[in-house]
mmCIF file of C-alpha atoms and ligand atoms in Angstrom:
data_model
loop_
_atom_site.group_PDB
_atom_site.id
_atom_site.type_symbol
_atom_site.label_atom_id
_atom_site.label_comp_id
_atom_site.label_asym_id
_atom_site.label_seq_id
_atom_site.Cartn_x
_atom_site.Cartn_y
_atom_site.Cartn_z
ATOM 1 C CA UNK Z 7 -7.474 18.279 -30.974
ATOM 2 C CA UNK Z 8 -8.629 19.764 -27.680
ATOM 3 C CA UNK Z 9 -11.987 20.529 -29.267
ATOM 4 C CA UNK Z 10 -12.453 16.824 -29.903
ATOM 5 C CA UNK Z 11 -11.931 15.889 -26.274
ATOM 6 C CA UNK Z 12 -14.773 15.674 -23.751
ATOM 7 C CA UNK Z 13 -15.028 19.058 -22.028
ATOM 8 C CA UNK Z 14 -14.946 17.583 -18.557
ATOM 9 C CA UNK Z 15 -11.458 16.116 -18.984
ATOM 10 C CA UNK Z 16 -9.792 19.331 -20.137
ATOM 11 C CA UNK Z 17 -9.505 20.682 -16.608
ATOM 12 C CA UNK Z 18 -7.702 17.606 -15.325
ATOM 13 C CA UNK Z 19 -4.147 18.314 -14.254
ATOM 14 C CA UNK Z 20 -2.166 15.286 -15.386
ATOM 15 C CA UNK Z 21 -1.037 13.419 -12.289
ATOM 16 C CA UNK Z 22 2.703 13.411 -11.721
ATOM 17 C CA UNK Z 23 3.769 10.482 -9.537
ATOM 18 C CA UNK Z 24 6.928 10.471 -7.401
ATOM 19 C CA UNK Z 25 9.994 10.096 -9.629
ATOM 20 C CA UNK Z 26 11.039 6.468 -10.169
ATOM 21 C CA UNK Z 27 14.586 5.497 -9.142
ATOM 22 C CA UNK Z 28 15.498 4.405 -12.694
ATOM 23 C CA UNK Z 29 14.493 7.809 -14.089
ATOM 24 C CA UNK Z 30 16.754 9.614 -11.635
ATOM 25 C CA UNK Z 31 19.572 7.216 -12.525
ATOM 26 C CA UNK Z 32 19.094 8.018 -16.230
ATOM 27 C CA UNK Z 33 18.747 11.760 -15.782
ATOM 28 C CA UNK Z 34 21.368 12.478 -13.158
ATOM 29 C CA UNK Z 35 23.749 9.575 -13.674
ATOM 30 C CA UNK Z 36 23.574 8.755 -9.956
ATOM 31 C CA UNK Z 37 23.938 5.256 -8.591
ATOM 32 C CA UNK Z 38 22.992 5.276 -4.926
ATOM 33 C CA UNK Z 39 19.439 6.477 -4.924
ATOM 34 C CA UNK Z 40 16.740 6.156 -2.297
ATOM 35 C CA UNK Z 41 13.101 6.818 -2.971
ATOM 36 C CA UNK Z 42 11.038 8.242 -0.132
ATOM 37 C CA UNK Z 43 8.458 9.883 -2.369
ATOM 38 C CA UNK Z 44 5.502 7.529 -2.825
ATOM 39 C CA UNK Z 45 4.973 5.904 0.575
ATOM 40 C CA UNK Z 46 6.051 2.455 -0.511
ATOM 41 C CA UNK Z 47 7.271 -0.055 2.061
ATOM 42 C CA UNK Z 48 11.032 0.117 1.525
ATOM 43 C CA UNK Z 49 11.500 -3.233 3.325
ATOM 44 C CA UNK Z 50 9.945 -4.713 0.198
ATOM 45 C CA UNK Z 51 7.853 -7.882 -0.055
ATOM 46 C CA UNK Z 52 8.578 -10.815 2.260
ATOM 47 C CA UNK Z 53 10.724 -13.770 1.054
ATOM 48 C CA UNK Z 54 7.577 -15.883 1.198
ATOM 49 C CA UNK Z 55 5.860 -13.538 -1.232
ATOM 50 C CA UNK Z 56 8.832 -13.567 -3.592
ATOM 51 C CA UNK Z 57 8.784 -17.380 -3.566
ATOM 52 C CA UNK Z 58 5.060 -17.375 -4.402
ATOM 53 C CA UNK Z 59 5.802 -15.104 -7.372
ATOM 54 C CA UNK Z 60 8.624 -17.372 -8.608
ATOM 55 C CA UNK Z 61 6.429 -20.435 -8.293
ATOM 56 C CA UNK Z 62 3.684 -18.776 -10.305
ATOM 57 C CA UNK Z 63 5.883 -17.535 -13.167
ATOM 58 C CA UNK Z 64 5.565 -20.582 -15.511
ATOM 59 C CA UNK Z 65 1.788 -20.098 -15.531
ATOM 60 C CA UNK Z 66 1.691 -16.510 -16.736
ATOM 61 C CA UNK Z 67 0.757 -17.556 -20.276
ATOM 62 C CA UNK Z 68 -2.755 -18.103 -18.906
ATOM 63 C CA UNK Z 69 -5.226 -15.310 -18.256
ATOM 64 C CA UNK Z 70 -5.630 -14.637 -14.557
ATOM 65 C CA UNK Z 71 -8.556 -16.015 -12.597
ATOM 66 C CA UNK Z 72 -11.085 -13.234 -13.096
ATOM 67 C CA UNK Z 73 -12.890 -13.921 -9.831
ATOM 68 C CA UNK Z 74 -9.695 -13.690 -7.690
ATOM 69 C CA UNK Z 75 -11.227 -16.682 -5.915
ATOM 70 C CA UNK Z 76 -8.450 -17.716 -3.515
ATOM 71 C CA UNK Z 77 -7.419 -14.194 -2.614
ATOM 72 C CA UNK Z 78 -10.988 -13.109 -1.967
ATOM 73 C CA UNK Z 79 -11.547 -16.254 0.076
ATOM 74 C CA UNK Z 80 -8.576 -15.502 2.312
ATOM 75 C CA UNK Z 81 -9.489 -11.824 2.655
ATOM 76 C CA UNK Z 82 -13.112 -12.653 3.446
ATOM 77 C CA UNK Z 83 -11.983 -14.995 6.216
ATOM 78 C CA UNK Z 84 -9.671 -12.404 7.755
ATOM 79 C CA UNK Z 85 -12.034 -9.453 7.444
ATOM 80 C CA UNK Z 86 -15.074 -11.492 8.536
ATOM 81 C CA UNK Z 87 -17.073 -10.528 5.469
ATOM 82 C CA UNK Z 88 -18.383 -12.634 2.576
ATOM 83 C CA UNK Z 89 -16.537 -12.956 -0.724
ATOM 84 C CA UNK Z 90 -19.520 -11.182 -2.291
ATOM 85 C CA UNK Z 91 -18.598 -8.092 -0.244
ATOM 86 C CA UNK Z 92 -15.241 -7.740 -2.029
ATOM 87 C CA UNK Z 93 -14.069 -6.312 -5.337
ATOM 88 C CA UNK Z 94 -10.429 -6.493 -6.376
ATOM 89 C CA UNK Z 95 -8.756 -3.785 -8.449
ATOM 90 C CA UNK Z 96 -5.590 -2.935 -10.316
ATOM 91 C CA UNK Z 97 -4.599 -0.894 -7.307
ATOM 92 C CA UNK Z 98 -7.273 0.722 -5.151
ATOM 93 C CA UNK Z 99 -6.980 3.569 -7.674
ATOM 94 C CA UNK Z 100 -8.914 1.447 -10.133
ATOM 95 C CA UNK Z 101 -11.790 1.002 -7.711
ATOM 96 C CA UNK Z 102 -11.694 4.731 -7.018
ATOM 97 C CA UNK Z 103 -12.385 5.163 -10.726
ATOM 98 C CA UNK Z 104 -15.041 2.420 -10.865
ATOM 99 C CA UNK Z 105 -17.154 4.154 -8.220
ATOM 100 C CA UNK Z 106 -17.876 7.374 -10.159
ATOM 101 C CA UNK Z 107 -18.236 5.283 -13.342
ATOM 102 C CA UNK Z 108 -20.971 3.352 -11.556
ATOM 103 C CA UNK Z 109 -22.735 6.078 -9.592
ATOM 104 C CA UNK Z 110 -21.909 9.575 -10.857
ATOM 105 C CA UNK Z 111 -24.025 11.371 -13.440
ATOM 106 C CA UNK Z 112 -22.618 14.466 -15.194
ATOM 107 C CA UNK Z 113 -23.018 17.574 -13.034
ATOM 108 C CA UNK Z 114 -23.408 15.671 -9.746
ATOM 109 C CA UNK Z 115 -21.157 16.742 -6.897
ATOM 110 C CA UNK Z 116 -18.395 14.933 -5.067
ATOM 111 C CA UNK Z 117 -17.108 16.207 -1.731
ATOM 112 C CA UNK Z 118 -13.609 15.501 -0.421
ATOM 113 C CA UNK Z 119 -11.006 17.193 1.749
ATOM 114 C CA UNK Z 120 -8.240 19.443 0.514
ATOM 115 C CA UNK Z 121 -5.309 18.860 0.533
ATOM 116 C CA UNK Z 122 -5.904 15.147 0.096
ATOM 117 C CA UNK Z 123 -5.310 12.369 -2.412
ATOM 118 C CA UNK Z 124 -5.158 14.039 -5.847
ATOM 119 C CA UNK Z 125 -6.779 11.134 -7.684
ATOM 120 C CA UNK Z 126 -10.231 11.952 -6.233
ATOM 121 C CA UNK Z 127 -10.537 15.092 -8.330
ATOM 122 C CA UNK Z 128 -9.316 13.286 -11.450
ATOM 123 C CA UNK Z 129 -11.843 10.430 -11.262
ATOM 124 C CA UNK Z 130 -14.656 12.914 -10.663
ATOM 125 C CA UNK Z 131 -13.695 15.017 -13.665
ATOM 126 C CA UNK Z 132 -13.341 11.962 -15.903
ATOM 127 C CA UNK Z 133 -17.055 11.327 -15.372
ATOM 128 C CA UNK Z 134 -18.078 14.974 -15.756
ATOM 129 C CA UNK Z 135 -18.872 15.363 -12.054
ATOM 130 C CA UNK Z 136 -18.314 18.530 -10.039
ATOM 131 C CA UNK Z 137 -15.482 18.352 -7.496
ATOM 132 C CA UNK Z 138 -16.243 20.067 -4.170
ATOM 133 C CA UNK Z 139 -12.994 20.236 -2.163
ATOM 134 C CA UNK Z 140 -13.426 21.249 1.485
ATOM 135 C CA UNK Z 141 -10.355 22.727 3.233
ATOM 136 C CA UNK Z 142 -8.910 20.637 6.061
ATOM 137 C CA UNK Z 143 -9.088 22.007 9.600
ATOM 138 C CA UNK Z 144 -5.878 21.668 11.609
ATOM 139 C CA UNK Z 145 -4.565 19.485 8.766
ATOM 140 C CA UNK Z 146 -7.467 17.066 9.408
ATOM 141 C CA UNK Z 147 -10.634 16.224 7.447
ATOM 142 C CA UNK Z 148 -13.302 18.734 8.497
ATOM 143 C CA UNK Z 149 -16.328 16.429 8.633
ATOM 144 C CA UNK Z 150 -18.644 19.183 9.901
ATOM 145 C CA UNK Z 151 -17.589 21.424 7.009
ATOM 146 C CA UNK Z 152 -18.234 18.552 4.627
ATOM 147 C CA UNK Z 153 -21.747 18.009 6.013
ATOM 148 C CA UNK Z 154 -22.492 21.673 5.393
ATOM 149 C CA UNK Z 155 -21.393 21.288 1.764
ATOM 150 C CA UNK Z 156 -23.976 18.559 1.014
ATOM 151 C CA UNK Z 157 -26.596 19.620 -1.542
ATOM 152 C CA UNK Z 158 -29.294 17.806 -3.496
ATOM 153 C CA UNK Z 159 -26.679 17.187 -6.147
ATOM 154 C CA UNK Z 160 -24.144 15.494 -3.857
ATOM 155 C CA UNK Z 161 -23.588 11.871 -4.881
ATOM 156 C CA UNK Z 162 -20.234 10.806 -3.426
ATOM 157 C CA UNK Z 163 -18.063 11.775 -0.440
ATOM 158 C CA UNK Z 164 -14.433 10.703 -0.207
ATOM 159 C CA UNK Z 165 -12.786 10.453 3.205
ATOM 160 C CA UNK Z 166 -9.094 9.695 3.138
ATOM 161 C CA UNK Z 167 -8.431 8.115 6.513
ATOM 162 C CA UNK Z 168 -5.637 8.546 7.471
ATOM 163 C CA UNK Z 169 -5.220 11.426 5.062
ATOM 164 C CA UNK Z 170 -2.532 11.648 2.414
ATOM 165 C CA UNK Z 171 -0.582 14.011 2.489
ATOM 166 C CA UNK Z 172 -1.105 15.214 6.089
ATOM 167 C CA UNK Z 173 -1.051 11.832 7.889
ATOM 168 C CA UNK Z 174 -3.942 12.818 10.186
ATOM 169 C CA UNK Z 175 -7.021 10.691 10.900
ATOM 170 C CA UNK Z 176 -10.636 10.988 11.969
ATOM 171 C CA UNK Z 177 -11.842 8.777 14.827
ATOM 172 C CA UNK Z 178 -14.598 6.172 15.072
ATOM 173 C CA UNK Z 179 -16.720 8.603 17.075
ATOM 174 C CA UNK Z 180 -16.310 11.378 14.509
ATOM 175 C CA UNK Z 181 -17.140 9.086 11.597
ATOM 176 C CA UNK Z 182 -20.189 7.684 13.380
ATOM 177 C CA UNK Z 183 -21.554 11.171 14.091
ATOM 178 C CA UNK Z 184 -20.872 12.106 10.467
ATOM 179 C CA UNK Z 185 -22.564 9.042 8.971
ATOM 180 C CA UNK Z 186 -25.693 9.644 11.044
ATOM 181 C CA UNK Z 187 -26.169 12.930 9.237
ATOM 182 C CA UNK Z 188 -25.272 11.866 5.678
ATOM 183 C CA UNK Z 189 -28.349 10.981 3.598
ATOM 184 C CA UNK Z 190 -28.392 7.316 2.487
ATOM 185 C CA UNK Z 191 -28.486 8.374 -1.195
ATOM 186 C CA UNK Z 192 -24.846 9.489 -0.947
ATOM 187 C CA UNK Z 193 -21.985 7.008 -1.348
ATOM 188 C CA UNK Z 194 -19.325 7.472 1.362
ATOM 189 C CA UNK Z 195 -15.887 6.169 0.435
ATOM 190 C CA UNK Z 196 -13.481 5.451 3.263
ATOM 191 C CA UNK Z 197 -10.034 5.290 1.685
ATOM 192 C CA UNK Z 198 -7.939 3.374 4.205
ATOM 193 C CA UNK Z 199 -4.727 2.865 2.211
ATOM 194 C CA UNK Z 200 -2.579 3.571 5.310
ATOM 195 C CA UNK Z 201 -4.771 1.900 7.927
ATOM 196 C CA UNK Z 202 -2.137 -0.687 8.863
ATOM 197 C CA UNK Z 203 0.242 2.011 10.081
ATOM 198 C CA UNK Z 204 -2.209 3.680 12.462
ATOM 199 C CA UNK Z 205 -1.065 3.733 16.093
ATOM 200 C CA UNK Z 206 -4.061 5.494 17.655
ATOM 201 C CA UNK Z 207 -6.623 3.179 19.244
ATOM 202 C CA UNK Z 208 -9.698 5.125 18.134
ATOM 203 C CA UNK Z 209 -9.357 4.426 14.411
ATOM 204 C CA UNK Z 210 -12.794 3.500 13.009
ATOM 205 C CA UNK Z 211 -13.769 -0.150 12.674
ATOM 206 C CA UNK Z 212 -15.154 0.580 9.236
ATOM 207 C CA UNK Z 213 -16.257 -2.980 8.510
ATOM 208 C CA UNK Z 214 -18.542 -2.838 11.529
ATOM 209 C CA UNK Z 215 -19.882 0.500 10.252
ATOM 210 C CA UNK Z 216 -20.673 -1.203 6.960
ATOM 211 C CA UNK Z 217 -23.140 -3.477 8.740
ATOM 212 C CA UNK Z 218 -25.282 -0.430 9.638
ATOM 213 C CA UNK Z 219 -24.615 1.859 6.682
ATOM 214 C CA UNK Z 220 -25.399 0.412 3.266
ATOM 215 C CA UNK Z 221 -23.844 3.385 1.459
ATOM 216 C CA UNK Z 222 -20.205 2.861 2.541
ATOM 217 C CA UNK Z 223 -17.353 1.615 0.337
ATOM 218 C CA UNK Z 224 -14.051 0.877 2.070
ATOM 219 C CA UNK Z 225 -10.856 0.955 0.004
ATOM 220 C CA UNK Z 226 -7.666 -0.835 0.970
ATOM 221 C CA UNK Z 227 -4.449 -1.714 -0.821
ATOM 222 C CA UNK Z 228 -1.551 -4.158 -0.973
ATOM 223 C CA UNK Z 229 0.697 -1.307 -2.185
ATOM 224 C CA UNK Z 230 1.678 0.039 1.217
ATOM 225 C CA UNK Z 231 2.382 -2.216 4.208
ATOM 226 C CA UNK Z 232 2.404 -5.387 2.058
ATOM 227 C CA UNK Z 233 5.092 -3.929 -0.197
ATOM 228 C CA UNK Z 234 3.424 -4.758 -3.522
ATOM 229 C CA UNK Z 235 3.059 -1.295 -5.099
ATOM 230 C CA UNK Z 236 4.655 -2.444 -8.363
ATOM 231 C CA UNK Z 237 2.127 -5.220 -8.892
ATOM 232 C CA UNK Z 238 -0.912 -2.926 -8.586
ATOM 233 C CA UNK Z 239 -3.483 -4.576 -6.382
ATOM 234 C CA UNK Z 240 -6.073 -3.165 -4.009
ATOM 235 C CA UNK Z 241 -9.676 -3.870 -3.063
ATOM 236 C CA UNK Z 242 -13.023 -2.501 -2.040
ATOM 237 C CA UNK Z 243 -15.353 -3.763 0.687
ATOM 238 C CA UNK Z 244 -19.059 -2.969 0.435
ATOM 239 C CA UNK Z 245 -22.583 -4.394 0.576
ATOM 240 C CA UNK Z 246 -23.210 -7.112 -2.033
ATOM 241 C CA UNK Z 247 -25.597 -4.925 -4.019
ATOM 242 C CA UNK Z 248 -22.900 -2.224 -4.300
ATOM 243 C CA UNK Z 249 -20.260 -4.776 -5.342
ATOM 244 C CA UNK Z 250 -22.636 -6.155 -8.001
ATOM 245 C CA UNK Z 251 -23.081 -2.678 -9.499
ATOM 246 C CA UNK Z 252 -19.335 -1.948 -9.461
ATOM 247 C CA UNK Z 253 -18.704 -5.312 -11.125
ATOM 248 C CA UNK Z 254 -20.748 -4.243 -14.147
ATOM 249 C CA UNK Z 255 -18.151 -1.604 -15.095
ATOM 250 C CA UNK Z 256 -15.043 -3.589 -14.103
ATOM 251 C CA UNK Z 257 -13.275 -4.992 -17.157
ATOM 252 C CA UNK Z 258 -12.354 -8.688 -17.073
ATOM 253 C CA UNK Z 259 -8.910 -9.767 -15.866
ATOM 254 C CA UNK Z 260 -8.221 -6.391 -14.252
ATOM 255 C CA UNK Z 261 -6.011 -7.983 -11.576
ATOM 256 C CA UNK Z 262 -3.064 -9.907 -12.980
ATOM 257 C CA UNK Z 263 -2.207 -13.380 -11.771
ATOM 258 C CA UNK Z 264 1.149 -12.478 -10.225
ATOM 259 C CA UNK Z 265 -0.511 -9.766 -8.166
ATOM 260 C CA UNK Z 266 -3.107 -12.278 -6.947
ATOM 261 C CA UNK Z 267 -0.460 -14.851 -6.021
ATOM 262 C CA UNK Z 268 1.706 -12.292 -4.237
ATOM 263 C CA UNK Z 269 -1.166 -10.695 -2.338
ATOM 264 C CA UNK Z 270 -2.347 -14.100 -1.109
ATOM 265 C CA UNK Z 271 1.150 -15.028 0.086
ATOM 266 C CA UNK Z 272 1.705 -11.637 1.722
ATOM 267 C CA UNK Z 273 -1.524 -11.952 3.721
ATOM 268 C CA UNK Z 274 -0.171 -15.134 5.244
ATOM 269 C CA UNK Z 275 3.110 -13.518 6.272
ATOM 270 C CA UNK Z 276 2.134 -11.782 9.488
ATOM 271 C CA UNK Z 277 5.773 -11.402 10.555
ATOM 272 C CA UNK Z 278 6.558 -9.037 7.674
ATOM 273 C CA UNK Z 279 3.638 -6.783 8.611
ATOM 274 C CA UNK Z 280 4.735 -6.725 12.240
ATOM 275 C CA UNK Z 281 8.332 -5.997 11.239
ATOM 276 C CA UNK Z 282 7.185 -3.130 9.041
ATOM 277 C CA UNK Z 283 5.002 -1.614 11.732
ATOM 278 C CA UNK Z 284 7.858 -1.767 14.201
ATOM 279 C CA UNK Z 285 10.282 -0.214 11.704
ATOM 280 C CA UNK Z 286 7.785 2.521 10.924
ATOM 281 C CA UNK Z 287 7.122 3.379 14.566
ATOM 282 C CA UNK Z 288 10.851 3.614 15.314
ATOM 283 C CA UNK Z 289 11.562 5.548 12.104
ATOM 284 C CA UNK Z 290 8.792 7.976 12.934
ATOM 285 C CA UNK Z 291 10.230 8.742 16.381
ATOM 286 C CA UNK Z 292 13.716 9.174 14.913
ATOM 287 C CA UNK Z 293 12.501 11.517 12.178
ATOM 288 C CA UNK Z 294 10.335 13.570 14.551
ATOM 289 C CA UNK Z 295 13.301 14.294 16.752
ATOM 290 C CA UNK Z 296 15.655 14.970 13.857
ATOM 291 C CA UNK Z 297 13.171 17.306 12.150
ATOM 292 C CA UNK Z 298 12.737 19.263 15.379
ATOM 293 C CA UNK Z 299 16.526 19.335 15.697
ATOM 294 C CA UNK Z 300 16.728 21.055 12.308
ATOM 295 C CA UNK Z 301 14.351 23.768 13.538
ATOM 296 C CA UNK Z 302 11.556 22.536 11.263
ATOM 297 C CA UNK Z 303 7.995 21.458 12.003
ATOM 298 C CA UNK Z 304 6.034 18.334 11.120
ATOM 299 C CA UNK Z 305 2.444 17.205 11.258
ATOM 300 C CA UNK Z 306 2.164 14.193 13.624
ATOM 301 C CA UNK Z 307 1.340 11.208 11.426
ATOM 302 C CA UNK Z 308 -0.624 7.953 11.616
ATOM 303 C CA UNK Z 309 0.939 6.717 8.386
ATOM 304 C CA UNK Z 310 4.290 5.799 6.846
ATOM 305 C CA UNK Z 311 5.011 9.352 5.702
ATOM 306 C CA UNK Z 312 5.560 12.731 7.322
ATOM 307 C CA UNK Z 313 4.577 16.147 6.039
ATOM 308 C CA UNK Z 314 7.361 18.571 6.928
ATOM 309 C CA UNK Z 315 7.017 22.345 7.081
ATOM 310 C CA UNK Z 316 10.311 23.722 5.795
ATOM 311 C CA UNK Z 317 9.221 27.302 6.513
ATOM 312 C CA UNK Z 318 10.557 28.331 3.100
ATOM 313 C CA UNK Z 319 9.928 27.328 -0.508
ATOM 314 C CA UNK Z 320 10.452 23.590 -0.779
ATOM 315 C CA UNK Z 321 10.983 23.144 -4.507
ATOM 316 C CA UNK Z 322 14.673 24.019 -4.569
ATOM 317 C CA UNK Z 323 15.355 22.005 -1.439
ATOM 318 C CA UNK Z 324 13.686 18.944 -2.945
ATOM 319 C CA UNK Z 325 15.708 19.428 -6.107
ATOM 320 C CA UNK Z 326 18.914 19.651 -4.088
ATOM 321 C CA UNK Z 327 17.966 16.408 -2.318
ATOM 322 C CA UNK Z 328 17.354 14.801 -5.698
ATOM 323 C CA UNK Z 329 20.825 15.756 -6.871
ATOM 324 C CA UNK Z 330 22.117 13.907 -3.822
ATOM 325 C CA UNK Z 331 20.108 10.831 -4.822
ATOM 326 C CA UNK Z 332 17.182 11.262 -2.430
ATOM 327 C CA UNK Z 333 13.719 11.390 -3.960
ATOM 328 C CA UNK Z 334 11.053 13.031 -1.780
ATOM 329 C CA UNK Z 335 7.752 14.695 -2.685
ATOM 330 C CA UNK Z 336 7.625 18.397 -3.308
ATOM 331 C CA UNK Z 337 4.116 19.608 -2.444
ATOM 332 C CA UNK Z 338 3.250 22.453 -4.821
ATOM 333 C CA UNK Z 339 0.676 20.269 -6.646
ATOM 334 C CA UNK Z 340 -1.279 20.296 -3.344
ATOM 335 C CA UNK Z 341 -0.764 24.071 -2.894
ATOM 336 C CA UNK Z 342 1.660 23.423 -0.008
ATOM 337 C CA UNK Z 343 4.663 25.297 -1.350
ATOM 338 C CA UNK Z 344 6.625 25.309 1.919
ATOM 339 C CA UNK Z 345 6.197 21.606 2.599
ATOM 340 C CA UNK Z 346 7.756 18.324 1.616
ATOM 341 C CA UNK Z 347 6.388 14.843 2.193
ATOM 342 C CA UNK Z 348 8.847 12.124 3.070
ATOM 343 C CA UNK Z 349 8.174 8.406 3.363
ATOM 344 C CA UNK Z 350 9.431 6.791 6.560
ATOM 345 C CA UNK Z 351 11.982 4.307 5.295
ATOM 346 C CA UNK Z 352 14.532 1.903 6.731
ATOM 347 C CA UNK Z 353 16.846 3.210 9.437
ATOM 348 C CA UNK Z 354 19.755 3.858 7.083
ATOM 349 C CA UNK Z 355 17.473 5.629 4.603
ATOM 350 C CA UNK Z 356 16.029 7.889 7.298
ATOM 351 C CA UNK Z 357 19.540 8.747 8.535
ATOM 352 C CA UNK Z 358 20.797 9.526 5.059
ATOM 353 C CA UNK Z 359 17.763 11.709 4.394
ATOM 354 C CA UNK Z 360 18.305 13.718 7.584
ATOM 355 C CA UNK Z 361 22.065 14.083 7.127
ATOM 356 C CA UNK Z 362 21.636 15.280 3.555
ATOM 357 C CA UNK Z 363 18.802 17.636 4.421
ATOM 358 C CA UNK Z 364 20.905 19.121 7.202
ATOM 359 C CA UNK Z 365 23.763 19.755 4.767
ATOM 360 C CA UNK Z 366 21.452 21.278 2.165
ATOM 361 C CA UNK Z 367 19.639 23.555 4.608
ATOM 362 C CA UNK Z 368 22.903 25.352 5.361
ATOM 363 C CA UNK Z 369 22.674 26.853 1.854
ATOM 364 C CA UNK Z 370 18.993 27.860 2.026
HETATM 365 C C1 PLP M 25 -4.717 7.743 0.098
HETATM 366 C C2 PLP M 25 -4.344 6.782 -0.964
HETATM 367 N N1 PLP M 25 -5.282 5.991 -1.475
HETATM 368 C C3 PLP M 25 -4.979 5.112 -2.442
HETATM 369 C C4 PLP M 25 -3.713 5.019 -2.951
HETATM 370 C C5 PLP M 25 -3.456 4.147 -4.126
HETATM 371 O O1 PLP M 25 -3.218 2.886 -3.811
HETATM 372 P P1 PLP M 25 -3.050 1.809 -4.938
HETATM 373 O O2 PLP M 25 -1.597 1.658 -5.163
HETATM 374 O O3 PLP M 25 -3.691 0.596 -4.342
HETATM 375 O O4 PLP M 25 -3.766 2.252 -6.180
HETATM 376 C C6 PLP M 25 -2.699 5.797 -2.445
HETATM 377 C C7 PLP M 25 -1.350 5.700 -2.994
HETATM 378 O O5 PLP M 25 -0.481 6.465 -2.752
HETATM 379 C C8 PLP M 25 -3.026 6.724 -1.430
HETATM 380 O O6 PLP M 25 -2.100 7.543 -0.932
#
C-alpha cells in the first residue's frame, strides 16, 4: 500500500502524544495517576467555564456557528484587532496545518528551530514541502542561523516563542531585528502557545509587530493557560488578506460549539488565569530548587514545563515514573536522550513527582 501513498508523507514519523491517564490506568492497573506530560493546566477550567458548558449542552444537536462570532468579537476587543484579523481552529495545530495548505508549493522550504514543536515538520511534509530545521543555540531559537538558511525557495518560517520543549524565548528586540531582514515574500509564524506563562518583560508584542509586517501569523491557544486542551480550540491572528486566504482551505464547522462556549467563558474569567500564573511561578521555583537538590540540571523556562537534564538515559527513568503513576515526557523523539520534560503542575503533583523521582534515581 505504501506505493499508493503520496511520497511526501512516507517520511513522516507518526506523532506520539503524551500518554493519556486512562491508557495508563488500563495498561498498568494503577489508580492514582498524574499527568505532567503534555503541558496542560492541571488546575483545569474555571467553574464559570464548566457552567457555560453545562448551559450549552442542550443545544449540541445544532451545528456550531461557523463564524465563531461571539468568541471572535470578545477576542478582537481584548487583543485590539478586528474580527477579520482572526481565524479560529480545532486547536492551533489545525491552523498550523492550514498555513502550508494555503501557501506552500511542493519543494518549497520551511525553516524552524530544532528541537522544537514536532508538528511543524509534519505539516510541511504533508504538503510536500522541504523541512529545514536549524539547531538551537544555547537551547534558544538561533534567529541569525535561520536568516542564513533563507534561500529563494524559502516560503515559511516557524518561530516557537517560547519554545517547546526548551522553554526559552526570543525577545522583542531580537524578533524586530530578525523581521527587518526577512523578505516580505516569506510567511513568519509566531507560535505563542505558552505566551501567558512568560515572566520576562521583553517578550515581543507580536500584535504590534503585525501592524508593520504583513507577513506575520500569530498562533495562540486555549489549550494551555485556559485549561481547555480536551476541547481543541486555538486561533491565528494576521492581516485580513492572510485570514481570507486561510479561510478558503478551512472546512466548515471546524470549531465545535462547546469549545466556542467554553473559550468565551474562560476569557471572561481573569481570576483563573491569575491563579494559574501564580501557581506556575511558585511551582517553577519549587521544582528548580528540587531538581538542583537531586544533582540534576534544568533549562530555565518561560513556560509551564521544564526540560530536565538527567545526565543519563531518560527512557528507563520515565518508564519507572510511569509505573509509579506519573506520566512525563521522554525526549528521544526530539533527539534529547538524556532529558525529560515535565509540566509544572499543582503543588501536590510537583511534590509527588520530585519524591518519586528521588526514589527512582537511587536505582539508576
Ligand atoms: C508550541 C506549541 N504550539 C501549539 C500547540 C498546540 O496547541 P493546540 O492544543 O491549540 O493545538 C502546542 C501543544 O502542545 C505547543 O506546544
